[in-house]
mmCIF file of C-alpha atoms and ligand atoms in Angstrom:
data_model
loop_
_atom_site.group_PDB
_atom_site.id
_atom_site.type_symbol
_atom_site.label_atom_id
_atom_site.label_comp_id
_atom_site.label_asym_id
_atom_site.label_seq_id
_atom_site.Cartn_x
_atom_site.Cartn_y
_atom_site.Cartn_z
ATOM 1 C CA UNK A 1 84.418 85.711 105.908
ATOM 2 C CA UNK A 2 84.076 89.404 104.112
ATOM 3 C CA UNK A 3 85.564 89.625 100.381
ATOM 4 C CA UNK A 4 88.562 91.468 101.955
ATOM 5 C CA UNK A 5 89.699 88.813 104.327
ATOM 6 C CA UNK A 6 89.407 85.838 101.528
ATOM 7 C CA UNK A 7 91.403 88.318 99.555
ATOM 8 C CA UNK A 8 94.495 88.807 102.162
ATOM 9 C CA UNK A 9 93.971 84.796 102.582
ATOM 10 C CA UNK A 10 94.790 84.753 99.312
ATOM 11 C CA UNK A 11 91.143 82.823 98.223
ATOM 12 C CA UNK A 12 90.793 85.608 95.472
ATOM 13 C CA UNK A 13 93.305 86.809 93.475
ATOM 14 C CA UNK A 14 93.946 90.589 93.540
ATOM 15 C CA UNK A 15 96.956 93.322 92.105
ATOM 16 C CA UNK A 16 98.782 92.980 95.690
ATOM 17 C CA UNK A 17 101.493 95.922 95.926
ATOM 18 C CA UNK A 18 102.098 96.257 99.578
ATOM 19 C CA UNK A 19 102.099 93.627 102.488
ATOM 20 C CA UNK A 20 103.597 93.429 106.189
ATOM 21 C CA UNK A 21 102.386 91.572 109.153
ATOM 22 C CA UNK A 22 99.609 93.869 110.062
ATOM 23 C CA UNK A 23 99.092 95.719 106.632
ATOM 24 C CA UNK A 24 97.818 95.030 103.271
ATOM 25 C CA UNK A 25 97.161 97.073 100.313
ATOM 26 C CA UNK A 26 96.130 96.750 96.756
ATOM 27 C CA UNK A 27 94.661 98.306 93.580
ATOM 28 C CA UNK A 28 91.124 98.972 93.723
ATOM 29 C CA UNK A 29 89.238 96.366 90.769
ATOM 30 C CA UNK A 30 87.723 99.772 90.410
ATOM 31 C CA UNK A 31 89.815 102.187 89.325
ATOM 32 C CA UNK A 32 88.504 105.782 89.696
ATOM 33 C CA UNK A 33 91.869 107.260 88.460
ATOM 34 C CA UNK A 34 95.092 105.209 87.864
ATOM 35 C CA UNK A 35 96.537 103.823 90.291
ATOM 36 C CA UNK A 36 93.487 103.778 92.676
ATOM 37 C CA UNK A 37 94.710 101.637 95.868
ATOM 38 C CA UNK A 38 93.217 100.360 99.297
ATOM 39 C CA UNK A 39 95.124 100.197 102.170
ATOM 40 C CA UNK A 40 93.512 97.902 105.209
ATOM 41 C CA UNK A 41 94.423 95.722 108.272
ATOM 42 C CA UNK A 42 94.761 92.008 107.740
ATOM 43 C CA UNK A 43 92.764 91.714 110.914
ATOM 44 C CA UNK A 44 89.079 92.682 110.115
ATOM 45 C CA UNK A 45 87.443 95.269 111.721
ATOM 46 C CA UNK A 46 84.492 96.988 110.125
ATOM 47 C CA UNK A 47 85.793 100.715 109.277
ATOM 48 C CA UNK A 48 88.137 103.625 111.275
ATOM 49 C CA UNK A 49 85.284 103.705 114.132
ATOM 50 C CA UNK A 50 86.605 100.236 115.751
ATOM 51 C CA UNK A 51 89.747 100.224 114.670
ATOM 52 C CA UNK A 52 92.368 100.262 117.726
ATOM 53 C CA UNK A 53 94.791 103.227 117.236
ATOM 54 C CA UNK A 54 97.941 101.581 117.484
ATOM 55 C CA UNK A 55 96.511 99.393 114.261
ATOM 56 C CA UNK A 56 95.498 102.431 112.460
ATOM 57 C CA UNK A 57 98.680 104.513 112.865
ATOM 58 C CA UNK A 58 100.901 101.685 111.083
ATOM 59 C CA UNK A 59 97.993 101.792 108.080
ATOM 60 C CA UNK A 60 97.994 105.832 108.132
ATOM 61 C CA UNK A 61 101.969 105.462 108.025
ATOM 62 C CA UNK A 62 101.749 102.499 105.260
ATOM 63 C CA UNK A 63 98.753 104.936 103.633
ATOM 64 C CA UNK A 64 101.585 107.978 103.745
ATOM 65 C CA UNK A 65 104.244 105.723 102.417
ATOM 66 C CA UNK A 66 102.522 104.295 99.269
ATOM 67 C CA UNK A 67 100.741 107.824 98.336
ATOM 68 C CA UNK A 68 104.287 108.795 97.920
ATOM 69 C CA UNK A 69 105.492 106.415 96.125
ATOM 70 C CA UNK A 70 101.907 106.468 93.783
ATOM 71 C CA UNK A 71 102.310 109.713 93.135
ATOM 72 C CA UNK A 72 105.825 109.435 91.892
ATOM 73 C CA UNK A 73 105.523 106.763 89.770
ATOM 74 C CA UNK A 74 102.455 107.986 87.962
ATOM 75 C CA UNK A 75 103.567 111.554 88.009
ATOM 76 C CA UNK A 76 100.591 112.510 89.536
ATOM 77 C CA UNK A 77 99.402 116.047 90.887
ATOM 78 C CA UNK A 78 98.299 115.372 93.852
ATOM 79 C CA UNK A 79 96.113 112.116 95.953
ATOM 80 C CA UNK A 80 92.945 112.165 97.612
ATOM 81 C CA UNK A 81 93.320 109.992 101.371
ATOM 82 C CA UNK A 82 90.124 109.051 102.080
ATOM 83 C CA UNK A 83 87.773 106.660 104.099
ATOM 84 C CA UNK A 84 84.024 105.500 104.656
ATOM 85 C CA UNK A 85 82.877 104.753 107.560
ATOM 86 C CA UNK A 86 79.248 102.467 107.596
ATOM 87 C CA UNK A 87 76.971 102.621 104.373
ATOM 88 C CA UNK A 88 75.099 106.111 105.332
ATOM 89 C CA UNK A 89 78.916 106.940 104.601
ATOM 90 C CA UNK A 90 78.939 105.219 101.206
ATOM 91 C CA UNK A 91 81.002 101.955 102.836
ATOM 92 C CA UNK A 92 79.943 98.928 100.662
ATOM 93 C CA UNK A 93 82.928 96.670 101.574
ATOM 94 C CA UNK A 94 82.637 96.472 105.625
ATOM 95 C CA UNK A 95 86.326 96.097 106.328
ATOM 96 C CA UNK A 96 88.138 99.209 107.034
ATOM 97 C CA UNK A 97 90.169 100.471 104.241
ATOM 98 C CA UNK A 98 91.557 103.662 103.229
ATOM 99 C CA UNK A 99 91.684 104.657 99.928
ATOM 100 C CA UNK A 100 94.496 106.465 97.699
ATOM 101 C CA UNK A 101 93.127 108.197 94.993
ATOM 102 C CA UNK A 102 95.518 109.818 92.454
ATOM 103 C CA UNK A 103 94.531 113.134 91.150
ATOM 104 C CA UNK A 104 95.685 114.160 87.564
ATOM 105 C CA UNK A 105 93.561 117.109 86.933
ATOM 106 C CA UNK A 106 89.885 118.540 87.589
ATOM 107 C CA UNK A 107 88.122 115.895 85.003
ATOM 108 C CA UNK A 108 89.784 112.589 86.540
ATOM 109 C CA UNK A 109 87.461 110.107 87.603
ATOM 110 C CA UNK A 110 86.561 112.269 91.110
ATOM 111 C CA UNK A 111 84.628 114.428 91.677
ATOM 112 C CA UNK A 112 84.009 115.419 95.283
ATOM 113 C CA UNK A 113 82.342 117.914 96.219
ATOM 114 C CA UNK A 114 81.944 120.322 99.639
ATOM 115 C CA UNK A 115 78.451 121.695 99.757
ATOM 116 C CA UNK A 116 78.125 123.903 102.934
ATOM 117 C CA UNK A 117 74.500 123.805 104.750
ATOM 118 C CA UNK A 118 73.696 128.005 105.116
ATOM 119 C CA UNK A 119 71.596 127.138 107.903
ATOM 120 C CA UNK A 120 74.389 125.281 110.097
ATOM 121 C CA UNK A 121 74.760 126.937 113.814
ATOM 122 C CA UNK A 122 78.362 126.073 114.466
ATOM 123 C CA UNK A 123 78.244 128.043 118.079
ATOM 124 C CA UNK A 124 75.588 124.664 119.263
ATOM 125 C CA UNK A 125 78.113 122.211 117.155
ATOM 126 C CA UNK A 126 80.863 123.816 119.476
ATOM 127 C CA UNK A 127 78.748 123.687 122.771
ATOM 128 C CA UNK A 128 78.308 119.812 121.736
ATOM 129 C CA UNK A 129 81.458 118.772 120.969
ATOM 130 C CA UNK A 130 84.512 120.411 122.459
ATOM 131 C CA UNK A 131 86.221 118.736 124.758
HETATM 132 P P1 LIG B 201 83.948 101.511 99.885
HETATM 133 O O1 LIG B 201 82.758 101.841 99.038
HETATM 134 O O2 LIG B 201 83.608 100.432 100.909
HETATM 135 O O3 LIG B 201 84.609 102.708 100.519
HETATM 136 O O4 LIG B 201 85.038 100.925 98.904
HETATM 137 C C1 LIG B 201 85.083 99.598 98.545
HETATM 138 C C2 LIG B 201 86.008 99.508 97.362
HETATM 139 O O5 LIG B 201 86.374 98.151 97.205
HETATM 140 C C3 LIG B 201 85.370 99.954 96.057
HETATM 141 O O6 LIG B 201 86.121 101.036 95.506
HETATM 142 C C4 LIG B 201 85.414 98.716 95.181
HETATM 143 O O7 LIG B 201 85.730 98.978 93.828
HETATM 144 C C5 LIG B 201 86.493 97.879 95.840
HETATM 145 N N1 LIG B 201 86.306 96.446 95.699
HETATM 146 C C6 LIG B 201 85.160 95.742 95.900
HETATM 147 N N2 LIG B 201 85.365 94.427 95.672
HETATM 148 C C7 LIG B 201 86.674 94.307 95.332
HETATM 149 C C8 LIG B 201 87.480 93.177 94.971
HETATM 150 O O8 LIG B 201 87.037 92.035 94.931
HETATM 151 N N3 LIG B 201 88.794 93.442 94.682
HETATM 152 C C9 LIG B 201 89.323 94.701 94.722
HETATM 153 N N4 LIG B 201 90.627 94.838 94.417
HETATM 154 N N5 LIG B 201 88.583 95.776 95.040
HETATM 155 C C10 LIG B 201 87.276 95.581 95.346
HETATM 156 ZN ZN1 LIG B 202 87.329 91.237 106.516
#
């Protein structure tokens, strides 16, 4: 069984703050900025790639709801939503989770950064992928 599941089995203890029948979420042991919280299935599936999409609307909805709530509480500026998906993504925990990251200003605990590749030909990325 992954860390995550002996987690929402209640095996290891954890700083619960949201839980439903299909949803669980709690702060990350980690904290990258205050507040830091993962949001997941109770079932296990590995990341966003397998996860069916009626699952993964009620933990983008549950995602949406605590943000809001985060954000208010801690008076932050703003929240980073994000997710890995498989290690070559930086996943180390393989059960899907999305992460709410609280942003307080530019030297917080992220930085993430959006480097773009000059030699990128986005006419064959179009040919390839449009539906
Ligand atoms: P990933 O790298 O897979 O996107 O994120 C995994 C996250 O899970 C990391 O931010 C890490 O700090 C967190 N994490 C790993 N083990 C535990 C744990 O036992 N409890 C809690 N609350 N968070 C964990
Ligand atoms: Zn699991």
């Amino acid at each position: 069984m992954c860390i995550f599941c002996k987690i929402i089995n209640r095996e290891i203890p954890a700083s619960i703050l949201y839980e439903d029948e299909d949803v669980f979420a709690m702060l990350d042991i980690a904290q990258v900025t205050d507040g830091h919280t993962l949001v997941m299935p109770k079932e296990h599936v590995d990341n966003i790639l397998d996860c069916p999409p009626v699952l993964l609307s009620k933990i983008i909805s549950v995602t949406q709801m605590l943000s809001k709530d985060i954000v208010r509480k801690l008076d932050a500026k703003g929240v980073n939503v994000l997710t890995n998906a498989n290690p070559a993504a930086g996943q180390s925990v393989m059960h899907f989770h999305m992460h709410i990251i609280p942003r307080y200003d530019e030297s917080d605990g992220l930085i993430l950064r959006f480097k773009e590749n000059p030699t990128a030909d986005i006419k064959r990325m179009e040919n390839i992928l449009k539906k």
